[in-house]
XYZ file of C-alpha atoms in Angstrom:
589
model
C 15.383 6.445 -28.069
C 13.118 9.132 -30.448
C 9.563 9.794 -29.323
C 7.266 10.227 -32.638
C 4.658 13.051 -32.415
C 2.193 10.570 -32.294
C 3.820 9.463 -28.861
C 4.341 13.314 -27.669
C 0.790 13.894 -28.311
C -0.803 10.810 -25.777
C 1.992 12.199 -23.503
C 0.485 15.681 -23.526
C -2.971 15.048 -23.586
C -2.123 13.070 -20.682
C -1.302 15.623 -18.763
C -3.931 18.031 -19.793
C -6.483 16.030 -18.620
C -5.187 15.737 -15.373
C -4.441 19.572 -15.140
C -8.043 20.020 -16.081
C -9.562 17.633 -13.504
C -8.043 19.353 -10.537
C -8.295 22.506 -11.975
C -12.493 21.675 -12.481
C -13.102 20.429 -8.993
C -10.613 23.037 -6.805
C -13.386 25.255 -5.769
C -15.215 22.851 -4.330
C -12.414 21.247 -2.470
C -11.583 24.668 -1.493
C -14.365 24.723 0.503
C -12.967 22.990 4.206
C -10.575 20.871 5.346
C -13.203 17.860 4.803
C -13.458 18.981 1.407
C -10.044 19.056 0.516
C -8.413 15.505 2.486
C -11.870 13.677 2.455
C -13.902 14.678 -0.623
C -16.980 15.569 1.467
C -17.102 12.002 2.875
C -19.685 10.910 -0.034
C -17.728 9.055 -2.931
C -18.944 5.712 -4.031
C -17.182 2.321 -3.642
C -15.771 1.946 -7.061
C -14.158 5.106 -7.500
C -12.620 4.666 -3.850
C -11.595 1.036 -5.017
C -10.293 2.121 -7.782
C -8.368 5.150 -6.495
C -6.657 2.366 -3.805
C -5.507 0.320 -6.648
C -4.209 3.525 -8.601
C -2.094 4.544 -5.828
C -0.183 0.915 -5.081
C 0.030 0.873 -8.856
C 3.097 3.041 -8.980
C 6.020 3.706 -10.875
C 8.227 1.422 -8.505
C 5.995 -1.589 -8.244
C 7.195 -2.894 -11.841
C 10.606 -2.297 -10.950
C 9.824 -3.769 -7.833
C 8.548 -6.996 -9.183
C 10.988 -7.677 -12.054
C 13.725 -6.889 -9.629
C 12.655 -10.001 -6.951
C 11.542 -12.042 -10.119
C 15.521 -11.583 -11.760
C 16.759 -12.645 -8.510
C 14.364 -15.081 -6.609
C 11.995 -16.268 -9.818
C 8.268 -15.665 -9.824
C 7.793 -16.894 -6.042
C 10.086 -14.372 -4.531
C 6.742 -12.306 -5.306
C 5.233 -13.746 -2.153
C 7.229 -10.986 -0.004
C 4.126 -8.634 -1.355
C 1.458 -11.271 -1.542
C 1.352 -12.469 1.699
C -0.233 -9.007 2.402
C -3.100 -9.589 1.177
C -3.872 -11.657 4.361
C -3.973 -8.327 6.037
C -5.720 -6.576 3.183
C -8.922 -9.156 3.245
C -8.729 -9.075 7.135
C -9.113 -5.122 6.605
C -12.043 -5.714 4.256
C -14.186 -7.986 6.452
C -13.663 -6.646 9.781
C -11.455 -3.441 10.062
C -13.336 -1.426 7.034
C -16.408 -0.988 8.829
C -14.925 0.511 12.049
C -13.294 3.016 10.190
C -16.078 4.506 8.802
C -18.201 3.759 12.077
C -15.385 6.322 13.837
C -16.171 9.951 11.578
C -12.804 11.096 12.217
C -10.897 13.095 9.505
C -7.522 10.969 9.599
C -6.700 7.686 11.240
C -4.223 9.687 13.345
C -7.352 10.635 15.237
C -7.742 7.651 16.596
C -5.375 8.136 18.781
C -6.986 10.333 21.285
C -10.547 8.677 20.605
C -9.000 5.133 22.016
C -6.670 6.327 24.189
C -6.313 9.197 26.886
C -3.704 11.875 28.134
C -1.436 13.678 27.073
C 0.383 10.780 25.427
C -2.378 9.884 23.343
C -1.670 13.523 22.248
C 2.057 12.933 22.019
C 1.554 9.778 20.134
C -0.827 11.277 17.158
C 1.524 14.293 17.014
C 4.835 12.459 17.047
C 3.152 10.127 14.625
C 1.733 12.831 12.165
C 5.631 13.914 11.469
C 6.767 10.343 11.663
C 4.217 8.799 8.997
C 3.260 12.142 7.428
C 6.992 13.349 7.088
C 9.369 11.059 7.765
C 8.397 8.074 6.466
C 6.213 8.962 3.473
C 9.128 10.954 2.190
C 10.851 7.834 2.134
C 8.284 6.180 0.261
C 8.077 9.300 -1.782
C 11.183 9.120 -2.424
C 11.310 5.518 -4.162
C 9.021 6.106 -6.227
C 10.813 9.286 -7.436
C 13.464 7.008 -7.842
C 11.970 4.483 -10.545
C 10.344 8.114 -12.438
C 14.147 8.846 -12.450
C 15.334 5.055 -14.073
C 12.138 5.383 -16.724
C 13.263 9.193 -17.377
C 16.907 8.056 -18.394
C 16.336 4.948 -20.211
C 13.268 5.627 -22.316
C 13.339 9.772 -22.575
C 17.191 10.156 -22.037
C 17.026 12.540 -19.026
C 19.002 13.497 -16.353
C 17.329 12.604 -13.189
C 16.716 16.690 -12.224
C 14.636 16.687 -15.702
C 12.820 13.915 -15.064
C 11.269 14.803 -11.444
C 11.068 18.500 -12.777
C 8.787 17.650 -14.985
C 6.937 14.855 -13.486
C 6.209 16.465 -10.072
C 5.527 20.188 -11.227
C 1.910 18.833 -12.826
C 1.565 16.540 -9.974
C 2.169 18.975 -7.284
C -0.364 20.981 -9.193
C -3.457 19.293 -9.764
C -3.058 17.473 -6.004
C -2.469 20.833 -4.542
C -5.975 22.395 -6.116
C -8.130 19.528 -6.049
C -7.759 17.769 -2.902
C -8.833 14.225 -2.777
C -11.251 14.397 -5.262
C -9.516 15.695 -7.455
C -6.890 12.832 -6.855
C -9.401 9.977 -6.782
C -11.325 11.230 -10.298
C -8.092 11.796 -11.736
C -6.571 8.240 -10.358
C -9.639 6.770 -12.271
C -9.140 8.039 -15.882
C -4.487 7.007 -14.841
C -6.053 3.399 -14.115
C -7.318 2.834 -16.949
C -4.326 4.401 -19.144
C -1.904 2.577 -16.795
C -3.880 -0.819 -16.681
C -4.451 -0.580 -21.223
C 0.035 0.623 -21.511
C 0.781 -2.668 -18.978
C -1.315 -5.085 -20.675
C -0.356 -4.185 -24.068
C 3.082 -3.856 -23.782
C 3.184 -7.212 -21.896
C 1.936 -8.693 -25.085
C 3.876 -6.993 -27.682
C 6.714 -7.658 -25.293
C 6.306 -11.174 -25.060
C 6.119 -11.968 -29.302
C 9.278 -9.529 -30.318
C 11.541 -11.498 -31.946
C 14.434 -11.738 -29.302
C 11.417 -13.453 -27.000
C 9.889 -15.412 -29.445
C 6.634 -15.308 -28.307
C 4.642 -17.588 -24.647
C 6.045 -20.544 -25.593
C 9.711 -20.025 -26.300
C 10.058 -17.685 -23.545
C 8.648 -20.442 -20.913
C 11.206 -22.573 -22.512
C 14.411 -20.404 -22.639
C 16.659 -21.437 -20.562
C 17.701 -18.240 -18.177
C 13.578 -18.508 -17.514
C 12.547 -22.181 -16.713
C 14.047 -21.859 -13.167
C 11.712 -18.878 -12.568
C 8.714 -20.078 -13.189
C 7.843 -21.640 -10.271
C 4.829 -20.163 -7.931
C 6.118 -21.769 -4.490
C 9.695 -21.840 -3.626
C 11.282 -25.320 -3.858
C 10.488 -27.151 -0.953
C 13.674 -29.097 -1.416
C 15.659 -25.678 -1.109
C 14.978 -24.545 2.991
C 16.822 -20.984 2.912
C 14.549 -20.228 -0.527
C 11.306 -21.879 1.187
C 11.902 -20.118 4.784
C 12.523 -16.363 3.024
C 10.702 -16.299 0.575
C 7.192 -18.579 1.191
C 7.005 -19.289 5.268
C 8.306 -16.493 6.741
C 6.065 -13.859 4.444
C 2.911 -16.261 4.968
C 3.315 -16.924 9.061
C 4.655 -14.318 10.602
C 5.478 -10.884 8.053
C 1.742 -9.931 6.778
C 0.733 -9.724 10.737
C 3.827 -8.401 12.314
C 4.871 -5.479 9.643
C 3.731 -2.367 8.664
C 3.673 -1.265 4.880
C 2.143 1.716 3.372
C -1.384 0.353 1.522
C -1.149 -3.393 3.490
C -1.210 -2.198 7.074
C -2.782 -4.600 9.623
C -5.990 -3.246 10.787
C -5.439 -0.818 7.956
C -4.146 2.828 7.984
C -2.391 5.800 5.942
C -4.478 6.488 2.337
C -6.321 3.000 2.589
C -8.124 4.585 5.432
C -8.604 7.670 4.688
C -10.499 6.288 0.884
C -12.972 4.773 3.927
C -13.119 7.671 5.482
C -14.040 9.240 2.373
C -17.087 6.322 1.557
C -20.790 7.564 1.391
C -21.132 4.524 4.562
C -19.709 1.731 5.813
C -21.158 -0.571 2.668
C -19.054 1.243 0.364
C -16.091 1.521 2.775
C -15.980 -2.339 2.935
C -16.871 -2.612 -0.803
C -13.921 -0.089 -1.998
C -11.625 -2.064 0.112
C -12.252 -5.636 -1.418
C -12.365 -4.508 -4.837
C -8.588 -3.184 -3.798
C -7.582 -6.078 -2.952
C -8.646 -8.396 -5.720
C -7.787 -6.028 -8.197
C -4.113 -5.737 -6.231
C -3.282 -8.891 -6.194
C -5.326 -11.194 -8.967
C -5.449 -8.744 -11.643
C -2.300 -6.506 -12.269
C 0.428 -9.253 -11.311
C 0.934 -10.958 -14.327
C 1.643 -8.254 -17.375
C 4.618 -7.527 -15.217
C 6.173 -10.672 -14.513
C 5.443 -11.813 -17.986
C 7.900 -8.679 -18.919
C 10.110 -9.321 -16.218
C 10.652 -12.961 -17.543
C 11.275 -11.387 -21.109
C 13.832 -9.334 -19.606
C 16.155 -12.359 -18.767
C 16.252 -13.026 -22.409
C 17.281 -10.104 -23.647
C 18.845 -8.410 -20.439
C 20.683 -11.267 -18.852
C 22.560 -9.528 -16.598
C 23.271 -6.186 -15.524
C 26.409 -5.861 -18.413
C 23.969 -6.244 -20.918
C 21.581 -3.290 -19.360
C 24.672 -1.335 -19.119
C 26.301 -1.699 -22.623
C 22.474 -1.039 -24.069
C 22.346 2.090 -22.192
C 25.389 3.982 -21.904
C 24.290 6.866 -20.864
C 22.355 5.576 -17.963
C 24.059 6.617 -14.462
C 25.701 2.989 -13.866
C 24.824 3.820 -9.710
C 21.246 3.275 -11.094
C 21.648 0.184 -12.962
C 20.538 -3.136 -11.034
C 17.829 -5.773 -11.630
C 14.722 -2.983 -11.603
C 16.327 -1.091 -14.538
C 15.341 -3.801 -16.411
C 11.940 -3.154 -16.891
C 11.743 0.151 -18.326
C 14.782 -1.044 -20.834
C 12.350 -3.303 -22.090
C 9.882 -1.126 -22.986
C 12.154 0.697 -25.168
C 11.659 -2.265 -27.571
C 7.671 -1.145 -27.944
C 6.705 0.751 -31.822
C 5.854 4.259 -31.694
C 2.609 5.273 -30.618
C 1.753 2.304 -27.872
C 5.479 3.669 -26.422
C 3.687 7.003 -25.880
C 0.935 5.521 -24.167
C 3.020 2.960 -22.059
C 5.677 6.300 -21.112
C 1.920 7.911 -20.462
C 0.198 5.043 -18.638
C 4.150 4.919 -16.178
C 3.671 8.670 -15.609
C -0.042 7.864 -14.300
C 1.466 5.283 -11.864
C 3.633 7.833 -10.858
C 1.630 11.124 -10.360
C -1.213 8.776 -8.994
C 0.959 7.088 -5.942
C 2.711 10.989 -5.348
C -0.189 12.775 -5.374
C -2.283 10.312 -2.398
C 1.096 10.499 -0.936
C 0.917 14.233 -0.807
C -2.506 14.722 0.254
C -2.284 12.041 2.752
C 1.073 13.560 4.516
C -0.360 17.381 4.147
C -3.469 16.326 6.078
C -1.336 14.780 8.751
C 0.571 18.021 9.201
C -2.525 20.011 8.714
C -4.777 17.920 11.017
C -2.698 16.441 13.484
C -0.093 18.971 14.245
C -0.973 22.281 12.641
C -4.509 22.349 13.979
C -3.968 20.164 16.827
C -0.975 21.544 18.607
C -0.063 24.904 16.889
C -3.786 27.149 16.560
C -6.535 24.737 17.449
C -8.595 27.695 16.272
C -7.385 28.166 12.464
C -9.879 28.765 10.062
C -10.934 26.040 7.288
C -9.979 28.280 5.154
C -6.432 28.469 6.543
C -5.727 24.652 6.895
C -6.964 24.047 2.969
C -3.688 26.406 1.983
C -1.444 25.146 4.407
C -2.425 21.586 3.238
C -1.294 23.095 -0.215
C 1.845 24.712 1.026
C 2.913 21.247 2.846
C 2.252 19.528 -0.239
C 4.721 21.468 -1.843
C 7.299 20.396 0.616
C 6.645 17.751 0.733
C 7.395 16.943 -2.809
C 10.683 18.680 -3.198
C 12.432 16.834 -0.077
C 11.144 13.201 -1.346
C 12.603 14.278 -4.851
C 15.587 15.636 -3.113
C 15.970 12.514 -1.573
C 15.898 10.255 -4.990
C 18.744 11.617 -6.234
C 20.786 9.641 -3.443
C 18.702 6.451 -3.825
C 20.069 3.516 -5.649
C 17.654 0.068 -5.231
C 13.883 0.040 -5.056
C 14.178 -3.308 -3.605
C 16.980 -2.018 -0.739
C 14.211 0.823 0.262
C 11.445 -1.942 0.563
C 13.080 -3.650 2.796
C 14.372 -0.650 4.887
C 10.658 0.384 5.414
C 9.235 -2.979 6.004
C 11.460 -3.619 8.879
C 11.293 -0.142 10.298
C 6.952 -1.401 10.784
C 8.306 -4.844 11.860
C 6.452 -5.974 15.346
C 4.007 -3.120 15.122
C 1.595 -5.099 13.456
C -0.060 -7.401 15.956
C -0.863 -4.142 18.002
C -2.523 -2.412 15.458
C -4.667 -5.770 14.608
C -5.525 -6.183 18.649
C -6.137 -2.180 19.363
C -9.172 -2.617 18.117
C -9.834 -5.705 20.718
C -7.945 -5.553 23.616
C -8.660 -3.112 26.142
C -5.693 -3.541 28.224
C -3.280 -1.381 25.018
C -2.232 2.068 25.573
C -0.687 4.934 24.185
C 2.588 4.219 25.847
C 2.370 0.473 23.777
C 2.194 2.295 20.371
C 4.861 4.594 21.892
C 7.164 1.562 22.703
C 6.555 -0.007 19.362
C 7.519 2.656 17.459
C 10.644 3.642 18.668
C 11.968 0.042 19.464
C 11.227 -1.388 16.059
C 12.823 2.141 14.276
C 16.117 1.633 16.496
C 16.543 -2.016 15.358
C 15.804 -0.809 11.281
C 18.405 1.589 11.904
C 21.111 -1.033 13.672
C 20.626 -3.476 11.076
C 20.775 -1.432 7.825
C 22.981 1.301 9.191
C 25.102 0.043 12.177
C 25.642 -3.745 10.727
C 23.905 -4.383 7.416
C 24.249 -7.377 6.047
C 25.159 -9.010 9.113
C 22.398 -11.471 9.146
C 20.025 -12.576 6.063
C 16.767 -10.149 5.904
C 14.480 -12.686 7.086
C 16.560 -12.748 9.683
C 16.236 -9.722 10.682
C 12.304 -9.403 10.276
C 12.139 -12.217 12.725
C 14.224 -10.709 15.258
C 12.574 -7.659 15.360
C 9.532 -8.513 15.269
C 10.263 -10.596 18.410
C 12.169 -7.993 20.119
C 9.159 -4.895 18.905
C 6.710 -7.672 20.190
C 8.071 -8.520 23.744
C 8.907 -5.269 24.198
C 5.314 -3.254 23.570
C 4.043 -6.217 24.942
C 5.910 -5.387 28.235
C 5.392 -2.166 28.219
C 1.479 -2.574 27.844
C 0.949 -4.062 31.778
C 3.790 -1.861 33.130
C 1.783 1.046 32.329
C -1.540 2.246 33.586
C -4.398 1.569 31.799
C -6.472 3.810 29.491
C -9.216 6.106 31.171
C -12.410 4.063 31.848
C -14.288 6.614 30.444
C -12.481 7.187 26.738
C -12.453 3.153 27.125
C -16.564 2.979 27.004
C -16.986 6.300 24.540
C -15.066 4.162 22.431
C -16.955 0.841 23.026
C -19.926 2.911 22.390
C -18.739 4.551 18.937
C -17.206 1.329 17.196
C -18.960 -0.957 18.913
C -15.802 -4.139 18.137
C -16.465 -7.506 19.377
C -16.776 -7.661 23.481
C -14.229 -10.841 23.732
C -11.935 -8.507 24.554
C -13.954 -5.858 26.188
C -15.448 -7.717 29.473
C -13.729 -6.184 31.704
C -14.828 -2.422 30.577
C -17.961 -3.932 29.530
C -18.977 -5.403 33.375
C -17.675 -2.058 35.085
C -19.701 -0.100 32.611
C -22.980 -2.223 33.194
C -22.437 -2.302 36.824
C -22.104 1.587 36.979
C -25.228 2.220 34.924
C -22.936 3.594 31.955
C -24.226 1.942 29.519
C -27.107 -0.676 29.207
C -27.692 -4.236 27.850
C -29.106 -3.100 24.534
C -25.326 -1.544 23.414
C -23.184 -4.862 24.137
C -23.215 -6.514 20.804
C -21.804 -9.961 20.154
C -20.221 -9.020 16.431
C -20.090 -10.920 13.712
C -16.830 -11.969 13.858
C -16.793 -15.894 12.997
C -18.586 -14.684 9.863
C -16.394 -12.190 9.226
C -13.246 -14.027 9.299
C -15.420 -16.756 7.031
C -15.480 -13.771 4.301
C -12.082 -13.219 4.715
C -10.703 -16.491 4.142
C -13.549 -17.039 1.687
C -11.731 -13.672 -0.067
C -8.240 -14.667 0.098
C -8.769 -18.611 -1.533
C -11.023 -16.347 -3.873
C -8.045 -13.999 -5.037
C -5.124 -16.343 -4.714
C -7.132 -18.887 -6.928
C -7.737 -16.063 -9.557
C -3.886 -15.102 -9.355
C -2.718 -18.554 -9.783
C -4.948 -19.828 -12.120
C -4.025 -17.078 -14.291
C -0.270 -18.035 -14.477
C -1.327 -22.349 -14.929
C -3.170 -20.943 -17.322
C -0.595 -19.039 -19.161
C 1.789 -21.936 -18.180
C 0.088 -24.073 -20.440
C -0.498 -26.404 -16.733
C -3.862 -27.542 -17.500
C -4.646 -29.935 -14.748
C -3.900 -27.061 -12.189
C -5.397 -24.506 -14.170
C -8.954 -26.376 -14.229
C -8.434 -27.205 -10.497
C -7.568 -23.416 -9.625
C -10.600 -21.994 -11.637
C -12.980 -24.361 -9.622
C -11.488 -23.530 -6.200
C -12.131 -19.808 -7.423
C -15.928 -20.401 -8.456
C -16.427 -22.170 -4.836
C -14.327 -19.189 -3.242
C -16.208 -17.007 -5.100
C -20.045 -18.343 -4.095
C -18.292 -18.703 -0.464
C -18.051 -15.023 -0.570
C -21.002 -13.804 -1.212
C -22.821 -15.730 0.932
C -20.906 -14.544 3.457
C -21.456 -10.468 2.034
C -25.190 -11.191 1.989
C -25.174 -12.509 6.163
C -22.625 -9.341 7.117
């Protein structure tokens, strides 16, 4: 495929407005370690929002979701939405506490809920974990679809393709910190979010499609269309709709929809002028996530099945494509090679913008693990600002070249999903009770860990494929479950006093506090005026009141395009109500 020099020229103005944003704000994030992994702790809600829904917009997630919609239809899509459960949980009563905390990273949190030197252990062995370990991994996907865009649209080798891609990214994110990320995630959003839509409509009418109509009718689609799994077919309706919606959105962990929230999502709050625009940044997040980006790329997905059937046809149209890269998620950068010059240069822009905005969050985010939470922390507790800022930029760096290292010996974004789900699998439900339960430790988080990264590894490593995957999430999350569970009363409590500091700081909901609570009244440690009674039943109102609110936007968007009428007009009432629900419930937080 031939770029025109109309398409070369979006491409490199592209990238010399993101050079020039992090090259215009590195003195100031120069300045402190603050500065460079927290922007100063004053940016506004909607360029925080906005950054979040930069980030999860990356150069996998469209591979991502035409490769579930090619195999399970347009409902296999609720392995990701059922997230958003935990995401509107975050908003409502996680966002706050966040902020409420001041610490620099959630890692922090560690040793300001729990005591000893395991809580030390635990934020350290977690800072190479998350910060290393497993964002390489996630790193490394995303690498991965740069790599299937690079061969099929630009005709590059896979070296080429992260060459150039991460050089500028490593660049810009190593200068200008955070806010250089989140100003330059803004002006990607909007080239990413204009590409997407457009190409999903000039997609849709080519002539091999036919245009909405014809492609709803063809007959490789019809038996995709549907929203909610048959009911008739149990294995389908189990996997795919039950499993995701009662047990996976509480029980796993997944970078950008953790329970309680955590990694980048947290450190945007962090990064909020208060707690109002913490909680503000993180709904707009999650309606934006998951009621507004969805449907330009399953509408291309769907086209794909008409003119990509199968994977023979992605192979014979691409030759020269590495054929241990060709499965389901190749098929949505082949169909953008069908767009006319000039919108290809902005779509090839707008999937570079995904890309360098997920990697360089990714990089900042791991770099101020290292930096924070085991440089400073454990190495020279007395390093100088100064210091941390350029090993922040050094780890970056690193960081970067293992993750594309890494790529070249990936295959499936789907495979790695599913790899990093499970590895989080059972930790969930601690992280959502940490916050409410005195009686957790360091030693639970400990336990949770390790058990729930031994069964990832037995089941994709030792036996894969042994038993289906939903399977396997419900076993470990049973296994993770019982055992930090177990762990939690055969250990000794945390410290009374690092219990009531922390009582004091958040200030959560007492339910699950007495205990500490009484001792701490009794003993004269605190008085009568600092036990609050939360807000809680509101709070979970707003949440459900925010997920009818974005699920009835996301469906009613696809009855609409369905041509479904009756369920269209029903959805976009539910959504009004939701909507008015909502805000009644913002005004009495």
């Amino acid at each position: 495929m031939t770029l025109s020099i109309l398409d070369w020229s979006f491409i490199t103005a592209f990238f010399i407005v993101s050079l020039v944003i992090g090259i215009m704000v590195s003195r100031q994030s120069g300045k402190s370690s603050s500065d460079f992994f927290l922007s100063g702790r004053n940016m506004p809600w909607w360029l925080l929002g906005v950054s979040m829904v930069a980030t999860t917009f990356s150069a996998d997630t469209p591979n991502l979701v035409t490769d579930i919609i090619r195999k399970n239809g347009v409902s296999g899509n609720w392995e990701w939405w059922a997230f958003l459960i935990t995401g509107m949980m975050t908003v409502f009563i996680y966002a706050k506490l966040w902020r409420r905390s001041g610490i620099l990273t959630d890692l922090e949190f560690y040793e300001l809920r729990y005591s000893g030197k395991e809580a030390a252990f635990l934020r350290g062995f977690r800072a190479l974990y998350l910060g290393v370990v497993f964002n390489i991994l996630i790193m490394a996907t995303v690498c991965l679809a740069a790599i299937k865009i690079g061969s099929t649209m630009l005709n590059l080798s896979p070296i080429q393709t992260l060459l150039i891609a991460s050089v500028v990214t490593v660049i810009y994110s190593a200068i200008g910190g955070l806010k250089g990320i989140i100003l330059t995630d803004f002006f990607q959003f909007i080239i990413a979010m204009i590409g997407t839509i457009w190409a999903a409509i000039v997609i849709v009418n080519l002539p091999e499609v036919g245009g909405l109509t014809e492609l709803l009718q063809h007959e490789n689609v019809i038996d995709k269309l549907d929203i909610l799994p048959s009911f008739s077919d149990k294995d389908a309706l189990i996997s795919l709709l039950i499993i995701p919606l009662a047990v996976q959105w509480w029980a796993a962990y997944y970078p950008g929809s953790e329970p309680g929230g955590g990694g980048y999502i947290v450190q945007r709050m962090l990064a909020a002028k208060d707690e109002k625009n913490a909680i503000a940044a993180t709904l707009f997040f999650n309606i934006a996530h998951y009621a507004l980006r969805p449907w330009p790329w399953i509408l291309i997905a769907l086209a794909s099945l008409v003119v990509f059937p199968d994977l023979n046809s992605i192979s014979a149209a691409f030759p020269n494509v590495d054929q241990s890269v060709v499965n389901d998620d190749l098929a949505y950068s082949a169909m953008l090679t069908y767009l006319p010059n000039g919108l290809l240069g902005i779509v090839i822009a707008s999937l570079i913008a995904a890309f360098m905005s997920t990697i360089s969050t990714h990089l900042n985010w791991g770099s101020s693990y290292i930096v924070n939470d085991f440089y400073k922390r454990f190495i020279d507790p007395s390093v100088s600002e100064r210091k941390m800022v350029w090993i922040g930029r050094l780890s970056t760096m690193l960081l970067m070249v293992v993750a594309a290292v890494l790529a070249l010996f990936l295959q499936n974004a789907k495979t790695a999903f599913d790899i990093i789900v499970l590895m989080g699998a059972g930790t969930g439900l601690l992280f959502i009770l940490r916050w409410f339960w005195w009686r957790i430790n360091a030693y639970s988080e400990l336990s949770a860990m390790v058990i729930s990264f031994v069964i990832a590894i037995v089941f994709k490593f030792i036996i894969p494929g042994y038993f289906p995957n939903h399977i396997e999430l419900l076993l470990s999350v049973a296994i993770t479950t019982i055992g930090w569970v177990s762990v939690t009363f055969l250990t000794p409590s945390v410290d009374r006093g690092t219990l009531v500091h922390f009582y004091q700081l958040i200030k959560p909901h007492r339910m699950g506090w007495k205990p500490v609570v009484a001792q701490a009244l009794a003993d004269q440690v605190i008085t009568k005026e600092e036990v609050t009674i939360g807000k809680l039943p509101r709070e979970l109102s707003g949440m459900f009141a925010g997920i009818f609110l974005v699920y009835g936007i996301l469906f009613t968007t696809g009855f609409w395009l369905y041509g479904n009428m009756p369920y269209a007009i029903v959805g976009t009432v539910i959504s009004i109500i939701s909507a008015y629900v909502l805000r009644k419930a913002w005004q009495k937080i």
